[in-house]
């Protein structure tokens, strides 16, 4: 899990302070507290991201989905070669 943030305080949300993504959630919270203590800015937009691992139990389902993904990728590549965004 990672946390990133940006300060939305200041004149018209003009503060440029940001917190790069960190897996140390406690340190991220401390960084925001320290920014608030130093500036009085107290409003932050935070993004919390986690990862999920999905495991398919059925080998038939794995094969079916892999084939579908490969068809979708091929269609996407063909679309890009045709000059479409």
mmCIF file of N, CA, C and O in Angstrom:
data_model
loop_
_atom_site.group_PDB
_atom_site.id
_atom_site.type_symbol
_atom_site.label_atom_id
_atom_site.label_comp_id
_atom_site.label_asym_id
_atom_site.label_seq_id
_atom_site.Cartn_x
_atom_site.Cartn_y
_atom_site.Cartn_z
ATOM 1 N N UNK A 1 0.847 -1.158 0.000
ATOM 2 C CA UNK A 1 0.000 0.000 0.000
ATOM 3 C C UNK A 1 0.900 1.232 0.000
ATOM 4 O O UNK A 1 1.917 1.255 0.681
ATOM 5 N N UNK A 2 0.532 2.219 -0.787
ATOM 6 C CA UNK A 2 1.289 3.467 -0.822
ATOM 7 C C UNK A 2 0.366 4.655 -0.621
ATOM 8 O O UNK A 2 -0.819 4.591 -0.909
ATOM 9 N N UNK A 3 0.969 5.745 -0.145
ATOM 10 C CA UNK A 3 0.253 6.987 0.097
ATOM 11 C C UNK A 3 0.999 8.104 -0.606
ATOM 12 O O UNK A 3 2.227 8.185 -0.532
ATOM 13 N N UNK A 4 0.273 8.947 -1.310
ATOM 14 C CA UNK A 4 0.830 10.188 -1.842
ATOM 15 C C UNK A 4 -0.174 11.282 -1.494
ATOM 16 O O UNK A 4 -1.334 11.007 -1.194
ATOM 17 N N UNK A 5 0.303 12.532 -1.495
ATOM 18 C CA UNK A 5 -0.584 13.630 -1.114
ATOM 19 C C UNK A 5 -0.097 14.918 -1.742
ATOM 20 O O UNK A 5 1.055 15.041 -2.156
ATOM 21 N N UNK A 6 -1.022 15.872 -1.797
ATOM 22 C CA UNK A 6 -0.664 17.232 -2.210
ATOM 23 C C UNK A 6 -1.503 18.188 -1.383
ATOM 24 O O UNK A 6 -2.646 17.891 -1.027
ATOM 25 N N UNK A 7 -0.891 19.313 -1.065
ATOM 26 C CA UNK A 7 -1.570 20.329 -0.281
ATOM 27 C C UNK A 7 -2.496 21.111 -1.208
ATOM 28 O O UNK A 7 -2.105 21.537 -2.292
ATOM 29 N N UNK A 8 -3.735 21.286 -0.783
ATOM 30 C CA UNK A 8 -4.695 22.061 -1.585
ATOM 31 C C UNK A 8 -5.034 23.374 -0.896
ATOM 32 O O UNK A 8 -5.979 24.049 -1.289
ATOM 33 N N UNK A 9 -4.269 23.725 0.128
ATOM 34 C CA UNK A 9 -4.487 24.978 0.845
ATOM 35 C C UNK A 9 -3.729 26.102 0.169
ATOM 36 O O UNK A 9 -3.080 25.915 -0.853
ATOM 37 N N UNK A 10 -3.790 27.259 0.771
ATOM 38 C CA UNK A 10 -3.109 28.410 0.213
ATOM 39 C C UNK A 10 -4.050 29.148 -0.715
ATOM 40 O O UNK A 10 -5.185 28.737 -0.959
ATOM 41 N N UNK A 11 -3.576 30.250 -1.257
ATOM 42 C CA UNK A 11 -4.395 31.067 -2.160
ATOM 43 C C UNK A 11 -4.818 30.243 -3.367
ATOM 44 O O UNK A 11 -3.986 29.763 -4.130
ATOM 45 N N UNK A 12 -6.105 30.062 -3.527
ATOM 46 C CA UNK A 12 -6.675 29.293 -4.656
ATOM 47 C C UNK A 12 -6.065 27.897 -4.764
ATOM 48 O O UNK A 12 -5.874 27.381 -5.862
ATOM 49 N N UNK A 13 -5.753 27.270 -3.649
ATOM 50 C CA UNK A 13 -5.165 25.931 -3.689
ATOM 51 C C UNK A 13 -3.799 25.936 -4.336
ATOM 52 O O UNK A 13 -3.366 24.950 -4.891
ATOM 53 N N UNK A 14 -3.095 27.068 -4.215
ATOM 54 C CA UNK A 14 -1.851 27.248 -4.938
ATOM 55 C C UNK A 14 -0.600 26.704 -4.286
ATOM 56 O O UNK A 14 0.483 26.883 -4.808
ATOM 57 N N UNK A 15 -0.708 26.053 -3.134
ATOM 58 C CA UNK A 15 0.485 25.505 -2.495
ATOM 59 C C UNK A 15 1.039 24.373 -3.363
ATOM 60 O O UNK A 15 0.302 23.535 -3.880
ATOM 61 N N UNK A 16 2.335 24.349 -3.535
ATOM 62 C CA UNK A 16 2.959 23.358 -4.411
ATOM 63 C C UNK A 16 3.499 22.145 -3.657
ATOM 64 O O UNK A 16 4.127 21.278 -4.257
ATOM 65 N N UNK A 17 3.232 22.056 -2.334
ATOM 66 C CA UNK A 17 3.762 20.952 -1.540
ATOM 67 C C UNK A 17 3.137 19.643 -1.978
ATOM 68 O O UNK A 17 1.918 19.533 -2.168
ATOM 69 N N UNK A 18 3.980 18.633 -2.160
ATOM 70 C CA UNK A 18 3.494 17.290 -2.483
ATOM 71 C C UNK A 18 4.278 16.262 -1.694
ATOM 72 O O UNK A 18 5.425 16.491 -1.298
ATOM 73 N N UNK A 19 3.673 15.144 -1.488
ATOM 74 C CA UNK A 19 4.306 13.998 -0.863
ATOM 75 C C UNK A 19 4.395 12.914 -1.922
ATOM 76 O O UNK A 19 3.365 12.467 -2.441
ATOM 77 N N UNK A 20 5.613 12.533 -2.285
ATOM 78 C CA UNK A 20 5.783 11.436 -3.238
ATOM 79 C C UNK A 20 5.254 10.143 -2.620
ATOM 80 O O UNK A 20 5.231 9.989 -1.395
ATOM 81 N N UNK A 21 4.863 9.219 -3.464
ATOM 82 C CA UNK A 21 4.316 7.948 -2.990
ATOM 83 C C UNK A 21 5.293 7.280 -2.030
ATOM 84 O O UNK A 21 6.493 7.197 -2.299
ATOM 85 N N UNK A 22 4.750 6.834 -0.901
ATOM 86 C CA UNK A 22 5.546 6.152 0.111
ATOM 87 C C UNK A 22 4.769 4.975 0.671
ATOM 88 O O UNK A 22 3.546 5.042 0.812
ATOM 89 N N UNK A 23 5.480 3.909 0.962
ATOM 90 C CA UNK A 23 4.856 2.755 1.600
ATOM 91 C C UNK A 23 4.810 2.936 3.117
ATOM 92 O O UNK A 23 4.149 2.181 3.813
ATOM 93 N N UNK A 24 5.507 3.954 3.625
ATOM 94 C CA UNK A 24 5.519 4.235 5.061
ATOM 95 C C UNK A 24 4.377 5.204 5.366
ATOM 96 O O UNK A 24 4.548 6.424 5.340
ATOM 97 N N UNK A 25 3.194 4.646 5.625
ATOM 98 C CA UNK A 25 1.994 5.472 5.825
ATOM 99 C C UNK A 25 2.145 6.401 7.025
ATOM 100 O O UNK A 25 1.678 7.543 6.993
ATOM 101 N N UNK A 26 2.803 5.929 8.075
ATOM 102 C CA UNK A 26 2.998 6.766 9.261
ATOM 103 C C UNK A 26 3.881 7.967 8.916
ATOM 104 O O UNK A 26 3.570 9.096 9.279
ATOM 105 N N UNK A 27 4.963 7.736 8.175
ATOM 106 C CA UNK A 27 5.848 8.832 7.778
ATOM 107 C C UNK A 27 5.110 9.823 6.872
ATOM 108 O O UNK A 27 5.336 11.034 6.956
ATOM 109 N N UNK A 28 4.220 9.326 6.015
ATOM 110 C CA UNK A 28 3.427 10.203 5.159
ATOM 111 C C UNK A 28 2.524 11.103 5.976
ATOM 112 O O UNK A 28 2.408 12.306 5.710
ATOM 113 N N UNK A 29 1.892 10.526 6.998
ATOM 114 C CA UNK A 29 1.028 11.326 7.877
ATOM 115 C C UNK A 29 1.849 12.358 8.637
ATOM 116 O O UNK A 29 1.428 13.516 8.777
ATOM 117 N N UNK A 30 3.019 11.971 9.109
ATOM 118 C CA UNK A 30 3.892 12.903 9.823
ATOM 119 C C UNK A 30 4.305 14.045 8.904
ATOM 120 O O UNK A 30 4.324 15.207 9.311
ATOM 121 N N UNK A 31 4.607 13.743 7.644
ATOM 122 C CA UNK A 31 5.001 14.795 6.692
ATOM 123 C C UNK A 31 3.879 15.815 6.511
ATOM 124 O O UNK A 31 4.136 17.019 6.453
ATOM 125 N N UNK A 32 2.623 15.342 6.437
ATOM 126 C CA UNK A 32 1.504 16.274 6.308
ATOM 127 C C UNK A 32 1.345 17.109 7.579
ATOM 128 O O UNK A 32 1.099 18.320 7.508
ATOM 129 N N UNK A 33 1.501 16.488 8.736
ATOM 130 C CA UNK A 33 1.408 17.214 10.009
ATOM 131 C C UNK A 33 2.496 18.285 10.070
ATOM 132 O O UNK A 33 2.235 19.429 10.466
ATOM 133 N N UNK A 34 3.702 17.929 9.660
ATOM 134 C CA UNK A 34 4.805 18.893 9.677
ATOM 135 C C UNK A 34 4.543 20.050 8.713
ATOM 136 O O UNK A 34 4.844 21.203 9.017
ATOM 137 N N UNK A 35 3.974 19.759 7.549
ATOM 138 C CA UNK A 35 3.641 20.827 6.604
ATOM 139 C C UNK A 35 2.592 21.758 7.208
ATOM 140 O O UNK A 35 2.706 22.984 7.106
ATOM 141 N N UNK A 36 1.588 21.179 7.862
ATOM 142 C CA UNK A 36 0.560 21.997 8.509
ATOM 143 C C UNK A 36 1.171 22.859 9.606
ATOM 144 O O UNK A 36 0.867 24.056 9.712
ATOM 145 N N UNK A 37 2.056 22.279 10.410
ATOM 146 C CA UNK A 37 2.693 23.037 11.496
ATOM 147 C C UNK A 37 3.514 24.199 10.949
ATOM 148 O O UNK A 37 3.532 25.285 11.523
ATOM 149 N N UNK A 38 4.173 23.973 9.809
ATOM 150 C CA UNK A 38 5.044 25.009 9.242
ATOM 151 C C UNK A 38 4.278 26.096 8.499
ATOM 152 O O UNK A 38 4.722 27.246 8.440
ATOM 153 N N UNK A 39 3.125 25.757 7.932
ATOM 154 C CA UNK A 39 2.441 26.691 7.031
ATOM 155 C C UNK A 39 1.031 27.072 7.471
ATOM 156 O O UNK A 39 0.480 28.062 6.984
ATOM 157 N N UNK A 40 0.426 26.255 8.313
ATOM 158 C CA UNK A 40 -0.980 26.455 8.661
ATOM 159 C C UNK A 40 -1.918 25.827 7.647
ATOM 160 O O UNK A 40 -3.133 25.826 7.832
ATOM 161 N N UNK A 41 -1.377 25.267 6.578
ATOM 162 C CA UNK A 41 -2.212 24.596 5.563
ATOM 163 C C UNK A 41 -2.713 23.268 6.126
ATOM 164 O O UNK A 41 -1.934 22.473 6.619
ATOM 165 N N UNK A 42 -4.000 23.031 6.028
ATOM 166 C CA UNK A 42 -4.570 21.847 6.673
ATOM 167 C C UNK A 42 -5.387 20.960 5.748
ATOM 168 O O UNK A 42 -5.923 19.948 6.191
ATOM 169 N N UNK A 43 -5.490 21.294 4.470
ATOM 170 C CA UNK A 43 -6.315 20.505 3.551
ATOM 171 C C UNK A 43 -5.404 19.836 2.522
ATOM 172 O O UNK A 43 -4.632 20.494 1.822
ATOM 173 N N UNK A 44 -5.530 18.513 2.418
ATOM 174 C CA UNK A 44 -4.695 17.724 1.515
ATOM 175 C C UNK A 44 -5.570 16.804 0.665
ATOM 176 O O UNK A 44 -6.587 16.296 1.139
ATOM 177 N N UNK A 45 -5.159 16.602 -0.557
ATOM 178 C CA UNK A 45 -5.752 15.559 -1.394
ATOM 179 C C UNK A 45 -4.816 14.361 -1.278
ATOM 180 O O UNK A 45 -3.623 14.466 -1.568
ATOM 181 N N UNK A 46 -5.355 13.242 -0.818
ATOM 182 C CA UNK A 46 -4.527 12.052 -0.622
ATOM 183 C C UNK A 46 -4.929 10.965 -1.601
ATOM 184 O O UNK A 46 -6.104 10.828 -1.944
ATOM 185 N N UNK A 47 -3.958 10.184 -2.007
ATOM 186 C CA UNK A 47 -4.201 9.010 -2.839
ATOM 187 C C UNK A 47 -3.591 7.812 -2.131
ATOM 188 O O UNK A 47 -2.404 7.821 -1.806
ATOM 189 N N UNK A 48 -4.414 6.820 -1.872
ATOM 190 C CA UNK A 48 -3.943 5.581 -1.263
ATOM 191 C C UNK A 48 -4.109 4.493 -2.307
ATOM 192 O O UNK A 48 -5.186 4.336 -2.892
ATOM 193 N N UNK A 49 -3.042 3.778 -2.563
ATOM 194 C CA UNK A 49 -3.072 2.739 -3.592
ATOM 195 C C UNK A 49 -2.633 1.426 -2.979
ATOM 196 O O UNK A 49 -1.662 1.372 -2.237
ATOM 197 N N UNK A 50 -3.367 0.375 -3.293
ATOM 198 C CA UNK A 50 -2.953 -0.948 -2.861
ATOM 199 C C UNK A 50 -2.908 -1.875 -4.056
ATOM 200 O O UNK A 50 -3.268 -1.485 -5.166
ATOM 201 N N UNK A 51 -2.425 -3.060 -3.856
ATOM 202 C CA UNK A 51 -2.313 -4.022 -4.943
ATOM 203 C C UNK A 51 -3.186 -5.223 -4.625
ATOM 204 O O UNK A 51 -3.393 -5.550 -3.461
ATOM 205 N N UNK A 52 -3.666 -5.849 -5.678
ATOM 206 C CA UNK A 52 -4.470 -7.059 -5.517
ATOM 207 C C UNK A 52 -3.881 -8.149 -6.397
ATOM 208 O O UNK A 52 -3.400 -7.881 -7.495
ATOM 209 N N UNK A 53 -3.898 -9.349 -5.906
ATOM 210 C CA UNK A 53 -3.444 -10.503 -6.676
ATOM 211 C C UNK A 53 -4.645 -11.427 -6.840
ATOM 212 O O UNK A 53 -5.208 -11.903 -5.855
ATOM 213 N N UNK A 54 -5.032 -11.650 -8.078
ATOM 214 C CA UNK A 54 -6.187 -12.495 -8.363
ATOM 215 C C UNK A 54 -5.680 -13.832 -8.891
ATOM 216 O O UNK A 54 -4.872 -13.879 -9.821
ATOM 217 N N UNK A 55 -6.120 -14.909 -8.285
ATOM 218 C CA UNK A 55 -5.693 -16.246 -8.677
ATOM 219 C C UNK A 55 -6.912 -17.020 -9.156
ATOM 220 O O UNK A 55 -7.909 -17.118 -8.439
ATOM 221 N N UNK A 56 -6.822 -17.527 -10.376
ATOM 222 C CA UNK A 56 -7.906 -18.348 -10.915
ATOM 223 C C UNK A 56 -7.610 -19.808 -10.583
ATOM 224 O O UNK A 56 -6.515 -20.300 -10.857
ATOM 225 N N UNK A 57 -8.563 -20.492 -9.987
ATOM 226 C CA UNK A 57 -8.359 -21.883 -9.574
ATOM 227 C C UNK A 57 -8.439 -22.860 -10.739
ATOM 228 O O UNK A 57 -7.795 -23.886 -10.736
ATOM 229 N N UNK A 58 -9.228 -22.536 -11.745
ATOM 230 C CA UNK A 58 -9.462 -23.454 -12.849
ATOM 231 C C UNK A 58 -8.475 -23.189 -13.983
ATOM 232 O O UNK A 58 -8.399 -22.077 -14.508
ATOM 233 N N UNK A 59 -7.717 -24.203 -14.400
ATOM 234 C CA UNK A 59 -6.772 -24.024 -15.509
ATOM 235 C C UNK A 59 -7.523 -23.751 -16.815
ATOM 236 O O UNK A 59 -7.026 -23.025 -17.673
ATOM 237 N N UNK A 60 -8.728 -24.286 -16.981
ATOM 238 C CA UNK A 60 -9.523 -24.005 -18.176
ATOM 239 C C UNK A 60 -9.912 -22.526 -18.214
ATOM 240 O O UNK A 60 -9.859 -21.895 -19.263
ATOM 241 N N UNK A 61 -10.293 -21.970 -17.069
ATOM 242 C CA UNK A 61 -10.653 -20.561 -17.011
ATOM 243 C C UNK A 61 -9.427 -19.700 -17.270
ATOM 244 O O UNK A 61 -9.499 -18.685 -17.953
ATOM 245 N N UNK A 62 -8.261 -20.089 -16.747
ATOM 246 C CA UNK A 62 -7.021 -19.354 -17.001
ATOM 247 C C UNK A 62 -6.722 -19.315 -18.490
ATOM 248 O O UNK A 62 -6.393 -18.268 -19.050
ATOM 249 N N UNK A 63 -6.855 -20.455 -19.169
ATOM 250 C CA UNK A 63 -6.587 -20.544 -20.602
ATOM 251 C C UNK A 63 -7.580 -19.701 -21.390
ATOM 252 O O UNK A 63 -7.208 -18.971 -22.317
ATOM 253 N N UNK A 64 -8.857 -19.762 -21.030
ATOM 254 C CA UNK A 64 -9.889 -18.985 -21.717
ATOM 255 C C UNK A 64 -9.624 -17.490 -21.577
ATOM 256 O O UNK A 64 -9.686 -16.740 -22.553
ATOM 257 N N UNK A 65 -9.290 -17.045 -20.381
ATOM 258 C CA UNK A 65 -9.055 -15.615 -20.162
ATOM 259 C C UNK A 65 -7.774 -15.145 -20.839
ATOM 260 O O UNK A 65 -7.718 -14.030 -21.357
ATOM 261 N N UNK A 66 -6.743 -15.972 -20.839
ATOM 262 C CA UNK A 66 -5.502 -15.623 -21.518
ATOM 263 C C UNK A 66 -5.754 -15.423 -23.007
ATOM 264 O O UNK A 66 -5.290 -14.446 -23.606
ATOM 265 N N UNK A 67 -6.529 -16.311 -23.624
ATOM 266 C CA UNK A 67 -6.848 -16.178 -25.047
ATOM 267 C C UNK A 67 -7.627 -14.891 -25.299
ATOM 268 O O UNK A 67 -7.364 -14.165 -26.264
ATOM 269 N N UNK A 68 -8.566 -14.578 -24.450
ATOM 270 C CA UNK A 68 -9.340 -13.344 -24.590
ATOM 271 C C UNK A 68 -8.454 -12.118 -24.450
ATOM 272 O O UNK A 68 -8.575 -11.152 -25.215
ATOM 273 N N UNK A 69 -7.541 -12.134 -23.490
ATOM 274 C CA UNK A 69 -6.620 -11.009 -23.306
ATOM 275 C C UNK A 69 -5.708 -10.839 -24.516
ATOM 276 O O UNK A 69 -5.423 -9.718 -24.936
ATOM 277 N N UNK A 70 -5.246 -11.937 -25.076
ATOM 278 C CA UNK A 70 -4.375 -11.860 -26.247
ATOM 279 C C UNK A 70 -5.127 -11.289 -27.446
ATOM 280 O O UNK A 70 -4.584 -10.496 -28.208
ATOM 281 N N UNK A 71 -6.398 -11.678 -27.634
ATOM 282 C CA UNK A 71 -7.216 -11.111 -28.716
ATOM 283 C C UNK A 71 -7.421 -9.620 -28.515
ATOM 284 O O UNK A 71 -7.324 -8.829 -29.452
ATOM 285 N N UNK A 72 -7.686 -9.214 -27.282
ATOM 286 C CA UNK A 72 -7.904 -7.804 -26.972
ATOM 287 C C UNK A 72 -6.632 -6.991 -27.225
ATOM 288 O O UNK A 72 -6.684 -5.898 -27.792
ATOM 289 N N UNK A 73 -5.479 -7.516 -26.833
ATOM 290 C CA UNK A 73 -4.206 -6.837 -27.066
ATOM 291 C C UNK A 73 -3.930 -6.716 -28.560
ATOM 292 O O UNK A 73 -3.514 -5.656 -29.040
ATOM 293 N N UNK A 74 -4.170 -7.775 -29.315
ATOM 294 C CA UNK A 74 -3.938 -7.733 -30.762
ATOM 295 C C UNK A 74 -4.842 -6.694 -31.424
ATOM 296 O O UNK A 74 -4.403 -5.942 -32.299
ATOM 297 N N UNK A 75 -6.092 -6.618 -31.007
ATOM 298 C CA UNK A 75 -7.017 -5.631 -31.573
ATOM 299 C C UNK A 75 -6.568 -4.220 -31.231
ATOM 300 O O UNK A 75 -6.622 -3.312 -32.071
ATOM 301 N N UNK A 76 -6.081 -4.022 -30.020
ATOM 302 C CA UNK A 76 -5.595 -2.710 -29.601
ATOM 303 C C UNK A 76 -4.368 -2.292 -30.404
ATOM 304 O O UNK A 76 -4.255 -1.147 -30.832
ATOM 305 N N UNK A 77 -3.452 -3.229 -30.636
ATOM 306 C CA UNK A 77 -2.256 -2.932 -31.434
ATOM 307 C C UNK A 77 -2.629 -2.619 -32.880
ATOM 308 O O UNK A 77 -2.064 -1.714 -33.486
ATOM 309 N N UNK A 78 -3.577 -3.342 -33.436
ATOM 310 C CA UNK A 78 -4.034 -3.099 -34.796
ATOM 311 C C UNK A 78 -4.679 -1.712 -34.901
ATOM 312 O O UNK A 78 -4.459 -0.977 -35.849
ATOM 313 N N UNK A 79 -5.444 -1.362 -33.904
ATOM 314 C CA UNK A 79 -6.103 -0.055 -33.856
ATOM 315 C C UNK A 79 -5.037 1.055 -33.829
ATOM 316 O O UNK A 79 -5.147 2.053 -34.523
ATOM 317 N N UNK A 80 -3.992 0.857 -33.030
ATOM 318 C CA UNK A 80 -2.909 1.858 -32.944
ATOM 319 C C UNK A 80 -2.148 1.966 -34.260
ATOM 320 O O UNK A 80 -1.793 3.070 -34.691
ATOM 321 N N UNK A 81 -1.909 0.834 -34.930
ATOM 322 C CA UNK A 81 -1.199 0.862 -36.221
ATOM 323 C C UNK A 81 -2.009 1.598 -37.288
ATOM 324 O O UNK A 81 -1.476 2.183 -38.197
ATOM 325 N N UNK A 82 -3.348 1.551 -37.141
ATOM 326 C CA UNK A 82 -4.213 2.223 -38.118
ATOM 327 C C UNK A 82 -4.240 3.740 -37.886
ATOM 328 O O UNK A 82 -4.897 4.453 -38.607
ATOM 329 N N UNK A 83 -3.497 4.196 -36.840
ATOM 330 C CA UNK A 83 -3.405 5.619 -36.600
ATOM 331 C C UNK A 83 -4.497 6.191 -35.731
ATOM 332 O O UNK A 83 -4.716 7.389 -35.708
ATOM 333 N N UNK A 84 -5.193 5.333 -35.000
ATOM 334 C CA UNK A 84 -6.235 5.807 -34.098
ATOM 335 C C UNK A 84 -5.644 5.989 -32.714
ATOM 336 O O UNK A 84 -4.860 5.178 -32.269
ATOM 337 N N UNK A 85 -6.057 7.045 -32.022
ATOM 338 C CA UNK A 85 -5.541 7.272 -30.665
ATOM 339 C C UNK A 85 -6.006 6.216 -29.683
ATOM 340 O O UNK A 85 -6.942 5.552 -29.841
#
